[in-house]
Each structure stands twice: as C-alpha cells, then as structure tokens.
CSV table of C-alpha atoms and ligand atoms in Angstrom, one decimal:
chain,number,residue,atom,x,y,z
A,160,UNK,CA,-6.7,9.5,19.5
A,161,UNK,CA,-6.5,12.2,16.9
A,162,UNK,CA,-3.9,11.2,14.3
A,163,UNK,CA,-4.2,7.6,13.1
A,164,UNK,CA,-2.0,5.5,10.8
A,165,UNK,CA,-3.6,2.9,8.7
A,166,UNK,CA,-1.2,0.4,7.2
A,167,UNK,CA,-0.9,-3.0,5.6
A,168,UNK,CA,-0.2,-5.9,8.0
A,169,UNK,CA,0.6,-8.5,5.3
A,170,UNK,CA,2.1,-8.2,1.8
A,171,UNK,CA,0.0,-5.3,0.5
A,172,UNK,CA,-3.4,-5.3,-1.2
A,173,UNK,CA,-5.1,-5.7,2.2
A,174,UNK,CA,-7.9,-3.4,1.3
A,175,UNK,CA,-6.5,-0.3,2.9
A,176,UNK,CA,-8.3,2.0,0.5
A,177,UNK,CA,-11.7,1.1,1.8
A,178,UNK,CA,-10.7,1.3,5.4
A,179,UNK,CA,-9.1,4.7,4.8
A,180,UNK,CA,-12.3,5.8,3.0
A,181,UNK,CA,-14.4,4.8,6.0
A,182,UNK,CA,-12.1,6.5,8.6
A,183,UNK,CA,-11.9,9.6,6.5
A,184,UNK,CA,-15.3,10.6,7.7
A,185,UNK,CA,-13.7,11.2,11.1
A,186,UNK,CA,-10.6,13.0,9.9
A,187,UNK,CA,-9.9,16.4,8.5
A,188,UNK,CA,-6.8,15.5,6.5
A,189,UNK,CA,-5.7,12.3,4.7
A,190,UNK,CA,-1.9,12.0,4.0
A,191,UNK,CA,0.1,9.6,1.9
A,192,UNK,CA,3.7,9.3,3.2
A,193,UNK,CA,5.4,6.3,1.4
A,194,UNK,CA,5.6,4.5,-1.8
A,195,UNK,CA,4.3,5.8,-5.1
A,196,UNK,CA,2.1,4.6,-8.0
A,197,UNK,CA,3.0,1.0,-7.2
A,198,UNK,CA,0.0,1.1,-4.9
A,199,UNK,CA,-3.4,0.9,-6.1
A,200,UNK,CA,-6.7,1.5,-4.1
A,201,UNK,CA,-9.9,0.4,-5.7
A,202,UNK,CA,-13.0,1.9,-4.1
A,203,UNK,CA,-16.6,1.4,-4.9
A,204,UNK,CA,-18.8,4.4,-4.1
A,205,UNK,CA,-22.5,4.2,-4.9
A,206,UNK,CA,-21.7,1.5,-7.5
A,207,UNK,CA,-19.0,3.6,-9.2
A,208,UNK,CA,-15.5,2.3,-9.2
A,209,UNK,CA,-12.5,4.5,-8.5
A,210,UNK,CA,-8.9,3.4,-8.7
A,211,UNK,CA,-6.2,5.6,-7.2
A,212,UNK,CA,-2.5,5.1,-7.3
A,213,UNK,CA,-1.2,8.3,-5.7
A,214,UNK,CA,-3.9,10.6,-4.5
A,215,UNK,CA,-5.3,9.5,-1.1
A,216,UNK,CA,-8.8,8.1,-1.6
A,217,UNK,CA,-10.0,10.7,0.9
A,218,UNK,CA,-10.2,13.0,-2.1
A,219,UNK,CA,-13.7,11.6,-2.7
A,220,UNK,CA,-14.9,13.2,0.5
A,221,UNK,CA,-15.7,16.8,-0.2
A,222,UNK,CA,-14.1,19.2,2.3
A,223,UNK,CA,-11.3,16.8,3.4
A,224,UNK,CA,-7.8,17.9,2.5
A,225,UNK,CA,-5.4,15.3,0.9
A,226,UNK,CA,-1.7,15.5,1.2
A,227,UNK,CA,1.1,13.7,-0.6
A,228,UNK,CA,4.1,14.2,1.6
A,229,UNK,CA,7.9,14.1,1.2
A,230,UNK,CA,8.3,10.3,1.5
A,231,UNK,CA,6.2,9.5,-1.5
A,232,UNK,CA,7.8,9.1,-4.9
A,233,UNK,CA,5.7,10.9,-7.5
A,234,UNK,CA,5.3,10.2,-11.1
A,235,UNK,CA,4.0,13.5,-12.2
A,236,UNK,CA,2.3,12.1,-15.3
A,237,UNK,CA,0.3,9.7,-13.2
A,238,UNK,CA,-0.5,12.4,-10.6
A,239,UNK,CA,-1.7,14.8,-13.3
A,240,UNK,CA,-3.8,12.2,-14.9
A,241,UNK,CA,-5.4,11.4,-11.5
A,242,UNK,CA,-6.1,15.1,-11.1
A,243,UNK,CA,-7.7,15.3,-14.5
A,244,UNK,CA,-9.9,12.3,-13.9
A,245,UNK,CA,-11.1,13.6,-10.6
A,246,UNK,CA,-11.9,17.0,-12.1
A,247,UNK,CA,-13.8,15.4,-15.0
A,248,UNK,CA,-15.9,13.5,-12.5
A,249,UNK,CA,-16.7,16.7,-10.6
A,250,UNK,CA,-14.2,16.2,-7.7
A,251,UNK,CA,-11.3,18.3,-6.6
A,252,UNK,CA,-13.0,21.5,-7.6
A,253,UNK,CA,-10.8,23.5,-5.2
A,254,UNK,CA,-7.1,23.0,-5.8
A,255,UNK,CA,-6.5,23.6,-2.2
A,256,UNK,CA,-8.0,20.2,-1.4
A,257,UNK,CA,-4.8,18.6,-2.6
A,258,UNK,CA,-1.3,19.5,-1.3
A,259,UNK,CA,2.0,17.9,-2.6
A,260,UNK,CA,5.3,18.2,-0.9
A,261,UNK,CA,7.9,20.2,-2.7
A,262,UNK,CA,10.4,17.7,-1.4
A,263,UNK,CA,8.8,14.6,-2.8
A,264,UNK,CA,11.2,12.8,-5.2
A,265,UNK,CA,10.0,12.6,-8.8
A,266,UNK,CA,10.0,9.4,-10.9
A,267,UNK,CA,11.6,10.0,-14.3
A,268,UNK,CA,11.4,8.0,-17.4
A,269,UNK,CA,14.9,6.6,-16.8
A,270,UNK,CA,13.7,5.1,-13.4
A,271,UNK,CA,10.9,3.2,-15.2
A,272,UNK,CA,13.2,2.1,-18.0
A,273,UNK,CA,15.8,0.9,-15.5
A,274,UNK,CA,13.1,-0.9,-13.4
A,275,UNK,CA,12.0,-2.8,-16.5
A,276,UNK,CA,15.4,-3.8,-18.0
A,277,UNK,CA,16.7,-4.8,-14.6
A,278,UNK,CA,13.8,-7.2,-14.0
A,279,UNK,CA,14.2,-8.6,-17.5
A,280,UNK,CA,17.9,-9.2,-16.8
A,281,UNK,CA,17.2,-11.0,-13.5
A,282,UNK,CA,15.0,-13.5,-15.3
A,283,UNK,CA,13.5,-16.1,-12.9
A,284,UNK,CA,15.3,-14.3,-10.0
A,285,UNK,CA,13.3,-11.2,-10.7
A,286,UNK,CA,11.6,-9.3,-7.8
A,287,UNK,CA,8.3,-9.0,-9.7
A,288,UNK,CA,8.2,-5.2,-9.3
A,289,UNK,CA,5.3,-3.2,-10.5
A,290,UNK,CA,7.7,-1.7,-13.1
A,291,UNK,CA,6.7,1.8,-12.1
A,292,UNK,CA,10.3,3.0,-11.4
A,293,UNK,CA,9.8,3.0,-7.7
A,294,UNK,CA,13.1,1.2,-6.6
A,295,UNK,CA,15.4,3.2,-9.0
A,296,UNK,CA,13.8,6.5,-7.8
A,297,UNK,CA,14.4,5.7,-4.1
A,298,UNK,CA,17.9,4.7,-5.0
A,299,UNK,CA,18.6,8.1,-6.4
A,300,UNK,CA,17.0,9.7,-3.3
A,301,UNK,CA,19.5,7.8,-1.0
A,302,UNK,CA,22.3,8.4,-3.5
A,303,UNK,CA,21.5,12.2,-3.2
A,304,UNK,CA,21.1,12.6,-6.9
A,305,UNK,CA,17.4,12.6,-7.0
A,306,UNK,CA,15.1,15.2,-8.6
A,307,UNK,CA,12.4,16.6,-6.3
A,308,UNK,CA,9.1,18.3,-7.0
A,309,UNK,CA,10.6,21.8,-6.3
A,310,UNK,CA,13.2,21.2,-9.1
A,311,UNK,CA,10.4,20.8,-11.6
A,312,UNK,CA,9.5,24.5,-11.2
A,313,UNK,CA,13.2,25.7,-11.5
A,314,UNK,CA,14.2,25.3,-15.2
A,315,UNK,CA,18.0,25.9,-14.6
A,316,UNK,CA,18.2,23.5,-11.7
A,317,UNK,CA,16.1,20.8,-13.5
A,318,UNK,CA,18.2,21.1,-16.6
A,319,UNK,CA,21.4,20.7,-14.7
A,320,UNK,CA,20.3,17.7,-12.6
A,321,UNK,CA,18.6,16.0,-15.5
A,322,UNK,CA,21.7,16.4,-17.7
A,323,UNK,CA,23.9,15.0,-14.9
A,324,UNK,CA,21.6,12.1,-14.2
A,325,UNK,CA,21.0,11.2,-17.8
A,326,UNK,CA,24.7,10.9,-18.5
A,327,UNK,CA,25.0,8.0,-16.1
A,328,UNK,CA,21.5,6.5,-16.7
A,329,UNK,CA,21.9,6.5,-20.5
A,330,UNK,CA,25.3,5.0,-20.2
A,331,UNK,CA,23.8,2.1,-18.2
A,332,UNK,CA,20.7,1.8,-20.4
A,333,UNK,CA,22.7,1.7,-23.5
A,334,UNK,CA,25.9,-0.1,-22.6
A,335,UNK,CA,24.9,-2.4,-19.8
A,336,UNK,CA,21.4,-3.2,-20.7
A,337,UNK,CA,21.4,-2.7,-24.4
A,338,UNK,CA,18.2,-0.6,-24.1
A,339,UNK,CA,17.2,2.7,-25.6
A,340,UNK,CA,18.5,6.0,-24.2
A,341,UNK,CA,16.3,8.7,-22.8
A,342,UNK,CA,16.3,12.0,-24.7
A,343,UNK,CA,17.4,15.1,-22.8
A,344,UNK,CA,15.5,17.9,-24.5
A,345,UNK,CA,12.1,16.3,-24.7
A,346,UNK,CA,12.3,14.9,-21.1
A,347,UNK,CA,13.3,18.4,-19.9
A,348,UNK,CA,10.4,20.2,-21.7
A,349,UNK,CA,7.9,17.6,-20.7
A,350,UNK,CA,8.8,17.9,-17.0
A,351,UNK,CA,9.0,21.7,-17.1
A,352,UNK,CA,5.4,21.5,-18.2
A,353,UNK,CA,4.5,19.1,-15.5
A,354,UNK,CA,6.1,21.5,-13.1
A,355,UNK,CA,3.9,24.3,-14.3
A,356,UNK,CA,0.8,22.3,-13.8
A,357,UNK,CA,1.8,21.0,-10.4
A,358,UNK,CA,2.9,24.3,-9.1
A,359,UNK,CA,-0.4,25.2,-7.4
A,360,UNK,CA,-0.3,22.1,-5.3
A,361,UNK,CA,3.4,22.3,-4.1
A,362,UNK,CA,4.0,23.3,-0.5
A,363,UNK,CA,5.9,22.4,2.6
A,364,UNK,CA,3.7,19.5,3.7
A,365,UNK,CA,5.5,18.9,7.0
A,366,UNK,CA,4.8,22.5,8.0
A,367,UNK,CA,1.3,22.3,6.8
A,368,UNK,CA,0.5,19.0,8.7
A,369,UNK,CA,2.1,20.2,12.0
A,370,UNK,CA,0.4,23.5,11.9
A,371,UNK,CA,-3.0,21.8,11.2
A,372,UNK,CA,-2.3,19.3,14.0
A,373,UNK,CA,-1.5,22.0,16.4
A,374,UNK,CA,-4.7,23.7,15.5
A,375,UNK,CA,-6.6,20.5,16.4
A,376,UNK,CA,-7.1,18.9,13.0
A,377,UNK,CA,-7.2,15.1,12.8
A,378,UNK,CA,-4.9,13.5,10.3
A,379,UNK,CA,-5.4,10.1,8.8
A,380,UNK,CA,-2.0,8.6,7.5
A,381,UNK,CA,-2.7,6.2,4.6
A,382,UNK,CA,0.0,3.5,4.4
A,383,UNK,CA,1.0,1.9,1.1
A,384,UNK,CA,2.0,-1.7,0.4
A,385,UNK,CA,2.3,-3.8,3.6
A,386,UNK,CA,4.6,-4.5,6.6
A,387,UNK,CA,6.3,-7.5,4.9
A,388,UNK,CA,7.2,-5.4,1.9
A,389,UNK,CA,9.1,-2.9,4.1
A,390,UNK,CA,12.7,-2.4,3.0
A,391,UNK,CA,14.1,-3.1,6.5
A,392,UNK,CA,11.4,-5.4,7.9
A,393,UNK,CA,10.1,-7.3,4.9
A,394,UNK,CA,11.2,-10.3,3.0
A,395,UNK,CA,14.3,-8.7,1.6
A,396,UNK,CA,15.0,-8.5,-1.4
A,397,UNK,CA,11.4,-9.3,-2.3
A,398,UNK,CA,10.3,-6.0,-0.9
A,399,UNK,CA,9.5,-2.5,-2.1
A,400,UNK,CA,12.0,0.3,-1.6
A,401,UNK,CA,10.5,2.3,1.2
A,402,UNK,CA,9.6,1.9,4.9
A,403,UNK,CA,6.0,0.8,4.8
A,404,UNK,CA,5.8,0.4,8.6
A,405,UNK,CA,4.6,3.0,11.1
A,406,UNK,CA,8.0,4.7,11.5
A,407,UNK,CA,8.2,5.2,7.8
A,408,UNK,CA,5.0,7.2,7.7
A,409,UNK,CA,6.5,9.5,10.4
A,410,UNK,CA,9.8,10.0,8.4
A,411,UNK,CA,7.8,10.2,5.2
A,412,UNK,CA,5.7,13.0,6.5
A,413,UNK,CA,7.7,15.0,8.9
A,414,UNK,CA,5.2,14.4,11.7
A,415,UNK,CA,6.7,13.1,14.8
A,416,UNK,CA,5.8,9.7,16.5
A,417,UNK,CA,4.6,11.5,19.6
A,418,UNK,CA,1.9,13.1,17.5
A,419,UNK,CA,0.5,9.7,16.3
A,420,UNK,CA,-2.4,8.6,18.4
A,421,UNK,CA,-2.8,5.0,17.0
A,422,UNK,CA,-2.0,2.5,14.3
A,423,UNK,CA,-4.5,0.3,12.6
A,424,UNK,CA,-3.2,-2.7,10.7
A,425,UNK,CA,-5.3,-3.8,7.8
A,426,UNK,CA,-5.3,-7.6,7.1
A,427,UNK,CA,-7.3,-9.8,4.8
A,428,UNK,CA,-9.2,-12.7,6.3
A,429,UNK,CA,-6.8,-14.8,4.2
A,430,UNK,CA,-3.6,-13.5,2.6
A,431,UNK,CA,-2.2,-12.6,-0.8
A,432,UNK,CA,1.0,-11.5,-2.4
A,433,UNK,CA,2.0,-10.3,-5.8
A,434,UNK,CA,5.5,-10.7,-7.1
A,435,UNK,CA,8.1,-13.1,-5.9
A,436,UNK,CA,9.2,-14.1,-2.4
A,437,UNK,CA,8.4,-16.5,0.4
A,438,UNK,CA,4.8,-17.3,1.1
A,439,UNK,CA,4.4,-20.4,3.4
A,440,UNK,CA,0.6,-20.6,3.3
A,441,UNK,CA,0.3,-20.2,-0.5
A,442,UNK,CA,-2.4,-22.3,-2.1
A,443,UNK,CA,-1.8,-23.9,-5.5
A,444,UNK,CA,-5.1,-25.9,-5.7
A,445,UNK,CA,-8.7,-25.3,-6.5
A,446,UNK,CA,-9.3,-23.7,-3.1
A,447,UNK,CA,-6.7,-21.0,-3.9
A,448,UNK,CA,-8.4,-20.4,-7.2
A,449,UNK,CA,-11.7,-20.2,-5.5
A,450,UNK,CA,-10.4,-17.5,-3.2
A,451,UNK,CA,-8.7,-15.7,-6.1
A,452,UNK,CA,-12.0,-15.6,-8.1
A,453,UNK,CA,-14.3,-14.8,-5.3
A,454,UNK,CA,-12.0,-12.1,-3.9
A,455,UNK,CA,-11.2,-10.7,-7.4
A,456,UNK,CA,-7.5,-11.2,-6.5
A,457,UNK,CA,-6.0,-9.4,-9.6
A,458,UNK,CA,-3.8,-6.5,-9.1
A,459,UNK,CA,-5.4,-3.0,-9.5
A,460,UNK,CA,-2.0,-1.6,-10.6
A,461,UNK,CA,-0.7,-4.3,-12.9
A,462,UNK,CA,-3.6,-6.7,-13.3
A,463,UNK,CA,-1.4,-9.6,-12.2
A,464,UNK,CA,-3.2,-12.6,-10.5
A,465,UNK,CA,-2.4,-12.5,-6.9
A,466,UNK,CA,-1.0,-15.5,-5.1
A,467,UNK,CA,-3.5,-16.5,-2.4
A,468,UNK,CA,-3.2,-18.5,0.8
A,469,UNK,CA,-4.6,-19.1,4.3
A,470,UNK,CA,-4.4,-16.5,7.0
A,471,UNK,CA,-0.8,-16.5,8.4
A,472,UNK,CA,-1.0,-15.5,12.1
A,473,UNK,CA,2.8,-15.1,12.6
A,474,UNK,CA,2.9,-12.6,9.7
A,475,UNK,CA,0.4,-10.5,11.5
A,476,UNK,CA,1.9,-10.9,14.9
A,477,UNK,CA,5.1,-9.6,13.4
A,478,UNK,CA,3.2,-6.6,11.9
A,479,UNK,CA,2.0,-6.1,15.5
A,480,UNK,CA,5.5,-6.2,16.9
A,481,UNK,CA,7.0,-3.6,14.5
A,482,UNK,CA,3.9,-1.3,14.3
A,483,UNK,CA,2.3,-1.7,17.8
A,484,UNK,CA,-1.2,-2.1,16.4
A,485,UNK,CA,-4.1,-0.7,18.3
A,486,UNK,CA,-6.5,-2.7,16.2
A,487,UNK,CA,-6.9,-4.7,13.0
A,488,UNK,CA,-9.3,-4.0,10.2
A,489,UNK,CA,-10.1,-7.5,8.8
A,490,UNK,CA,-11.1,-7.3,5.2
A,491,UNK,CA,-12.8,-9.6,2.7
A,492,UNK,CA,-14.2,-12.0,5.3
A,493,UNK,CA,-17.1,-12.6,2.9
A,494,UNK,CA,-14.8,-14.1,0.4
A,495,UNK,CA,-14.4,-17.2,2.6
A,496,UNK,CA,-18.1,-18.1,2.6
A,497,UNK,CA,-18.9,-21.4,1.1
A,498,UNK,CA,-15.6,-23.1,2.1
A,499,UNK,CA,-16.3,-26.3,4.1
A,500,UNK,CA,-13.4,-25.6,6.4
A,501,UNK,CA,-10.9,-22.8,6.8
A,502,UNK,CA,-7.3,-23.0,7.9
A,503,UNK,CA,-5.1,-20.6,9.9
A,504,UNK,CA,-1.4,-20.9,10.1
A,505,UNK,CA,-0.5,-20.6,13.8
A,506,UNK,CA,3.3,-21.3,13.6
A,507,UNK,CA,5.8,-22.7,11.2
A,508,UNK,CA,8.1,-25.7,11.1
A,509,UNK,CA,11.6,-24.9,10.1
A,510,UNK,CA,14.1,-27.7,9.7
A,511,UNK,CA,11.8,-29.9,11.9
A,512,UNK,CA,11.6,-27.3,14.7
A,513,UNK,CA,8.4,-25.4,15.6
A,514,UNK,CA,8.8,-21.6,15.3
A,515,UNK,CA,6.2,-19.1,16.5
A,516,UNK,CA,7.9,-16.2,14.8
A,517,UNK,CA,8.6,-15.2,11.2
A,518,UNK,CA,12.1,-16.5,10.4
A,519,UNK,CA,14.7,-13.8,10.0
A,520,UNK,CA,16.5,-15.1,7.0
A,521,UNK,CA,15.1,-15.5,3.5
A,522,UNK,CA,16.3,-19.1,3.2
A,523,UNK,CA,14.6,-20.1,6.5
A,524,UNK,CA,11.4,-18.3,5.5
A,525,UNK,CA,11.4,-20.0,2.1
A,526,UNK,CA,11.8,-23.3,3.9
A,527,UNK,CA,9.1,-22.7,6.5
A,528,UNK,CA,6.2,-25.1,6.5
A,529,UNK,CA,2.9,-23.8,7.9
A,530,UNK,CA,1.5,-25.4,11.1
A,531,UNK,CA,-2.3,-25.2,10.5
A,532,UNK,CA,-5.3,-25.2,12.7
A,533,UNK,CA,-8.4,-26.2,10.9
A,534,UNK,CA,-11.7,-24.6,11.7
A,535,UNK,CA,-15.3,-25.2,10.5
A,536,UNK,CA,-16.2,-23.0,7.5
A,537,UNK,CA,-19.6,-21.3,6.9
A,538,UNK,CA,-22.0,-21.3,4.0
A,539,UNK,CA,-23.9,-18.1,4.6
A,540,UNK,CA,-23.1,-15.0,2.6
A,541,UNK,CA,-22.0,-12.2,5.1
A,542,UNK,CA,-22.5,-9.0,3.2
A,543,UNK,CA,-25.8,-8.0,4.8
A,544,UNK,CA,-24.4,-8.2,8.4
A,545,UNK,CA,-24.0,-4.9,10.1
A,546,UNK,CA,-23.2,-6.0,13.7
A,547,UNK,CA,-20.8,-8.6,14.8
A,548,UNK,CA,-23.7,-10.6,16.2
A,549,UNK,CA,-25.3,-10.8,12.7
A,550,UNK,CA,-22.4,-13.0,11.6
A,551,UNK,CA,-22.8,-16.8,11.7
A,552,UNK,CA,-21.5,-18.3,14.9
A,553,UNK,CA,-18.7,-20.1,13.0
A,554,UNK,CA,-17.6,-16.9,11.4
A,555,UNK,CA,-17.5,-15.2,14.9
A,556,UNK,CA,-15.4,-18.1,16.1
A,557,UNK,CA,-13.0,-17.5,13.3
A,558,UNK,CA,-12.7,-13.8,14.0
A,559,UNK,CA,-12.2,-14.4,17.7
A,560,UNK,CA,-9.5,-17.0,17.0
A,561,UNK,CA,-7.6,-14.5,14.8
A,562,UNK,CA,-7.7,-12.1,17.7
A,563,UNK,CA,-6.2,-14.6,20.0
A,564,UNK,CA,-3.5,-15.7,17.6
A,565,UNK,CA,-2.5,-12.3,16.6
A,566,UNK,CA,-2.9,-10.7,20.0
A,567,UNK,CA,-4.7,-7.7,18.4
A,568,UNK,CA,-8.3,-6.7,18.7
A,569,UNK,CA,-10.2,-6.8,15.4
A,570,UNK,CA,-11.8,-3.3,15.4
A,571,UNK,CA,-13.4,-3.3,11.9
A,572,UNK,CA,-14.6,-6.1,9.7
A,573,UNK,CA,-15.2,-5.6,6.0
A,574,UNK,CA,-17.7,-7.9,4.3
A,575,UNK,CA,-18.1,-6.4,0.8
A,576,UNK,CA,-16.7,-3.6,-1.3
A,577,UNK,CA,-19.4,-1.0,-0.5
A,578,UNK,CA,-19.0,1.4,2.3
A,579,UNK,CA,-22.0,0.1,4.2
A,580,UNK,CA,-20.7,-3.5,4.1
A,581,UNK,CA,-18.7,-2.9,7.2
A,582,UNK,CA,-18.9,-3.8,10.8
A,583,UNK,CA,-17.2,-1.1,13.0
A,584,UNK,CA,-16.6,-2.5,16.4
A,585,UNK,CA,-14.3,0.3,17.6
A,586,UNK,CA,-13.5,3.6,16.0
A,587,UNK,CA,-9.9,4.6,16.6
A,588,UNK,CA,-10.8,8.3,16.3
A,589,UNK,CA,-13.3,8.0,19.1
A,590,UNK,CA,-11.1,5.8,21.4
B,29,IMP,P1,8.0,-2.2,-6.5
B,29,IMP,O1,7.5,-1.5,-5.3
B,29,IMP,O2,7.3,-1.9,-7.7
B,29,IMP,O3,9.5,-2.0,-6.6
B,29,IMP,O4,7.8,-3.7,-6.3
B,29,IMP,C1,8.5,-4.5,-5.2
B,29,IMP,C2,7.6,-5.6,-4.6
B,29,IMP,O5,6.5,-5.0,-4.0
B,29,IMP,C3,7.0,-6.5,-5.7
B,29,IMP,O6,6.9,-7.8,-5.1
B,29,IMP,C4,5.6,-5.9,-5.9
B,29,IMP,O7,4.7,-6.8,-6.3
B,29,IMP,C5,5.3,-5.4,-4.5
B,29,IMP,N1,4.3,-4.3,-4.4
B,29,IMP,C6,4.6,-3.0,-4.7
B,29,IMP,N2,3.5,-2.3,-4.5
B,29,IMP,C7,2.5,-3.2,-4.0
B,29,IMP,C8,1.2,-3.0,-3.7
B,29,IMP,O8,0.6,-1.8,-3.6
B,29,IMP,N3,0.5,-4.1,-3.3
B,29,IMP,C9,1.1,-5.3,-3.3
B,29,IMP,N4,2.3,-5.5,-3.7
B,29,IMP,C10,3.0,-4.5,-4.0
C-alpha cells in the first residue's frame, strides 16, 4: 500500500499527530486535506514540544514534502506564524518543502467574528466551536462566495470579493449581532501582504500530488478532527463543517479513492470529546478526572478541558463502517495504568432496547445508555514496552478485546508521547 490515510475514529484529539509523525518515515509526502486551525497536533521530539494547527507535522522530518490541499481552510496569519516558528527553530529551510493549494479557502476576520458572536447568541445551545472561523468559512465556500488563496495574490479580485463579502458580513455583525464591523481598507492591505508572503508556496496541489504518485511517491494523508465530527456522518449539529472521513480526504486533495492504499483509524484507549454533543460513556467522577489528568486532556488549540469517558466500541465500529479501516492505531494506552478495572462500552440501551450501532438521530444518541463490559485493570506503567508481548497480560487482553469488539486489527499501540514509546505491530506502508 503506497498512499495511506490516517484519520480520527472518535471525536478528534485521538493523537493523530504522533501516528502521522511515525508513519512519515515511510512516506515521501504528507498532505492535510480537511479542516483548518481548529486542529492541533502536539508532538514531543527529543524532549521538545511542537504544536501544529495547519502545517502537517511531517515538516519536522527533513526531506519530506508537506502539502496543504484544496479542502483545508487556511487562516493565513496562523499559517505564516507557523512558518516563522519553524524557520526560527531551523526547520523549513527550503520553501519547496511546503506547498499550499491556490484553491484553499481563506479564513478572514469576519469568519472568526461571526463564529464567536454566533456561539455567544446560542448560549447553552452552543456547539462549542474552537472559534477559529471554520464553520463560517466553509459556509462561504459552499455559498460560492469564498475567497481563495489565489485571490490573495490578485489585488483587484481580492478587493472586489472582499468588498462584496464585507457588505453582507458587516450588516450581519452590526445589525443582527450588535458586534463591531470589520474595516475594509486595513483587511485588504493586511491580506495582500499575506498573499505576497504566501506566494512562493502556492501551487496546484492536486496536480502536484497526482504527478508525484504517478512517479512512485508515497503519500500520507493526515486527517483532522474525527469521524464523529464529520458534517455528514457525525453527531450533527455538534460537528465540524467538513468531511473528516476518508472520502473527504479524497475530495479535499483531488486524489482519487482508487489511489488510496489503506486507511488507519486512530483511537484512544478511552475516549474524549471537546465541545457539546452526545457522549454516552462520559465520566463525571474521580475516575474521569484521573484520566483527564494522566492523559493531559486539555485542548491543544483552545486549552479547554476535554470530556473523558470509557472506550466506546460502537463509535469505533461506525468509524470502521464509513472509512473501511485497515487498522487501528490505539493511543494513550499508558493513561489507563493504575485503574483497578477498566470498562468498555459494547452496545447501548435506547428506550429499553439493546442497540449495537450508533443511533442515527441526535435525540436517540443523547438518550443512549452504555452497556458496559468490565475488565481487570493493570497497575504497571507501560511506557517501556516495545513489543506487544512486553505488555502485562491484562493489558494484552484489553487490546485483544477491543479488536474483537471493533472488528479491526490494532496495528499500532502508543504508550507515551515520545516517538520510541510505540509498539508497531503492522506497518501499512509495508503491507
Ligand atoms: P469547529 O470545527 O471550530 O467549528 O468546532 C465544531 C466542533 O468540532 C466543536 O465541538 C469542536 O470542539 C470540535 N472540534 C473541532 N476541531 C477539533 C479538534 O481538532 N479536536 C477535537 N474537537 C474538535
């Protein structure tokens, strides 16, 4: 298998960054195809911490190309600040290492402003967005009024589109939300200067990727968010505004499904969620807090405490259905050490009836009660294990049970933040 998709099998924050970082060694190119700077990957390399919101974490591997494709919504200020930080730490010496699609939609200040005021207005019905302007930017894309990266380098077109957009956005901001308007001249000049700086990176990324693939290059597609935050397949409306599932990465990159060799779903050994929405296995007790603390479950984008709960097998089975997973990368297994027993949700009870699948409607999902299977926990710390056989027997049983319940082989196990704290059972690039 040459071209591999790595995506989230839960509600995001599964630890995709580390998995992508490990697989990058076997790929030539890493591409991001969906979402924007609502994502956040934290990586620890030789004790140093790196947080990325837009640029694929593969950028830390010298000689690998990183691509931000058409499906990503780009906040140019954030992208440029990531570029600057990388350069100041002696990475990205060659601009050719990073390519950005000319067709990627741009997040503008009015998207961010609208995201914020809208959430405020929703009060306790809010989605709990990352307030980065993601939803409003995708809305403009679908409404066919969006501004794309190529527009930033064309002053006349940018001025015309920005003026048109601001007329409506400022009307809404001022008259409907009672918020401050966005100034046209300063926004225009700011974005023209972003365009100047981004120009060397802008290309036709679909053409680039397909040519490279035809030449024999291996591409790793880095998903953002998770399956259950997908605009079509997630817990709507408590979702993000893009297709986070495997098909979304094809549309988002202009690389056809027949060119994809495999899909790896990343799932934590438990589960977390940020923002609102159904979460049947959520823990509100000391055990949940213990997991939150041990797993440092605080958002790398917003710093919000993540909601924590037991592993939900129907959630991952669903991810397998819509993405056809070739393997699961199970992360943060070490976080569960020290718990006397661990629980796994094997099904739900909805209105007194046992259901094996994730309910389709929000109200049913909100009313779903988890059916648990309880297993013996383990006291041992796991972070020194390098082979599956190094894990305590109880831990091995837990992993095997998750494989049975999800119907997917667990091909990688992460037991710590460092690269070497990983057990690779099967490498999709070598399968
Ligand atoms: P938005 O993507 O900022 O519009 O947020 C929509 C929903 O997706 C909210 O519940 C967010 O908390 C969630 N979300 C967005 N990005 C991420 C992520 O990278 N990890 C986890 N949740 C996310």
